[in-house]
XYZ file of C-alpha atoms in Angstrom:
118
model
C 0.094 0.049 0.030
C 1.454 3.343 -0.997
C 1.655 6.014 1.649
C 3.205 9.565 1.143
C 3.375 11.411 4.596
C 4.400 15.198 4.835
C 5.833 16.851 7.972
C 7.406 20.043 8.637
C 4.724 22.552 8.228
C 3.903 25.118 10.811
C 3.649 28.828 11.663
C 6.495 31.238 10.464
C 7.124 34.861 10.057
C 7.374 36.465 6.828
C 10.817 36.215 5.617
C 11.573 33.037 7.520
C 12.290 29.524 6.408
C 10.906 25.955 6.497
C 11.766 22.797 5.331
C 8.946 20.185 4.172
C 9.618 16.621 4.390
C 7.729 13.755 2.495
C 8.229 9.938 3.490
C 7.133 7.601 0.775
C 6.674 3.877 1.386
C 5.031 1.095 -0.658
C 6.502 2.049 -4.023
C 9.845 1.903 -5.990
C 10.876 5.468 -5.036
C 13.365 5.991 -7.563
C 10.769 5.085 -10.419
C 8.568 8.281 -9.411
C 8.688 11.855 -10.164
C 7.953 13.736 -7.050
C 6.348 17.089 -6.513
C 4.951 19.551 -4.274
C 1.470 21.163 -4.717
C -0.247 23.663 -2.491
C -3.910 24.737 -1.945
C -5.130 27.833 0.034
C -8.636 28.012 1.329
C -10.949 29.163 -1.818
C -8.166 28.696 -4.187
C -7.331 26.078 -6.737
C -4.660 23.546 -6.095
C -1.476 24.815 -7.696
C 2.158 23.224 -8.688
C 5.059 24.445 -6.516
C 7.875 22.272 -7.503
C 8.903 18.806 -9.156
C 11.858 16.716 -9.376
C 12.081 13.884 -11.756
C 13.525 10.374 -11.028
C 16.864 11.614 -12.715
C 16.954 14.932 -10.599
C 15.772 17.432 -12.955
C 13.768 20.146 -11.114
C 11.041 22.437 -12.261
C 9.464 25.358 -10.014
C 6.491 27.775 -10.159
C 7.334 31.146 -11.073
C 6.163 32.200 -7.611
C 8.656 30.309 -5.576
C 11.452 30.122 -8.007
C 14.557 31.238 -6.282
C 13.222 31.007 -2.883
C 12.247 27.174 -2.805
C 14.490 24.115 -3.303
C 13.032 20.544 -3.831
C 15.342 17.687 -3.560
C 15.187 14.002 -3.105
C 16.951 11.102 -1.145
C 16.192 7.842 -2.971
C 17.965 5.872 -0.610
C 15.464 7.119 2.187
C 12.511 7.223 -0.097
C 12.248 11.150 1.002
C 11.550 14.163 -0.801
C 12.021 17.622 0.492
C 10.941 21.310 -0.052
C 13.195 23.875 1.434
C 11.316 27.192 1.522
C 13.276 30.391 2.282
C 12.071 34.052 2.127
C 8.605 32.898 3.039
C 5.631 35.285 2.106
C 2.173 35.271 3.505
C 1.127 34.302 0.034
C 2.740 31.078 0.554
C 0.149 30.333 3.069
C -1.424 26.891 2.197
C -1.689 23.179 2.774
C 1.340 21.626 0.964
C 0.793 18.233 -0.553
C 3.492 15.708 -1.611
C 2.853 13.630 -4.873
C 4.361 10.606 -6.719
C 4.048 10.312 -10.338
C 5.651 7.039 -11.834
C 7.495 8.279 -14.987
C 5.661 7.827 -18.295
C 2.841 6.178 -16.477
C 0.311 8.734 -15.518
C -1.866 6.341 -14.205
C 0.108 5.621 -11.338
C 0.147 8.703 -9.051
C -0.452 9.181 -5.457
C -0.978 12.099 -2.977
C -0.013 12.702 0.589
C -2.366 13.998 3.401
C -0.907 17.512 3.356
C 0.880 19.723 5.950
C -0.203 23.252 6.855
C 2.357 26.181 6.222
C 1.133 29.547 7.481
C 3.128 32.470 7.185
C 2.517 35.672 9.226
C 3.248 39.259 8.373
């Protein structure tokens, strides 16, 4: 059974930093692209960052230069380092797994709350 469990969310002041973690189990981790999405109340879920099986990264324009996605295949972990946080970064952050070139094989975590105060 596949599980994605996020952690590391919390309350931080604008300009501060947080590091989110996602622990994956029940899948061949190295076969999946991993990504972070976020959703604020009343808004659509939006893409934040992705890292492929080969380590290529992609970022939303709104977070580029501030956030860094990384993965540790030996530990089945993916991370999102968030720096220079802004109030508009406030959202529930979700970890996702997408098997490369097999779009029907995808999973979502339960989410972790990030709140940035000003």
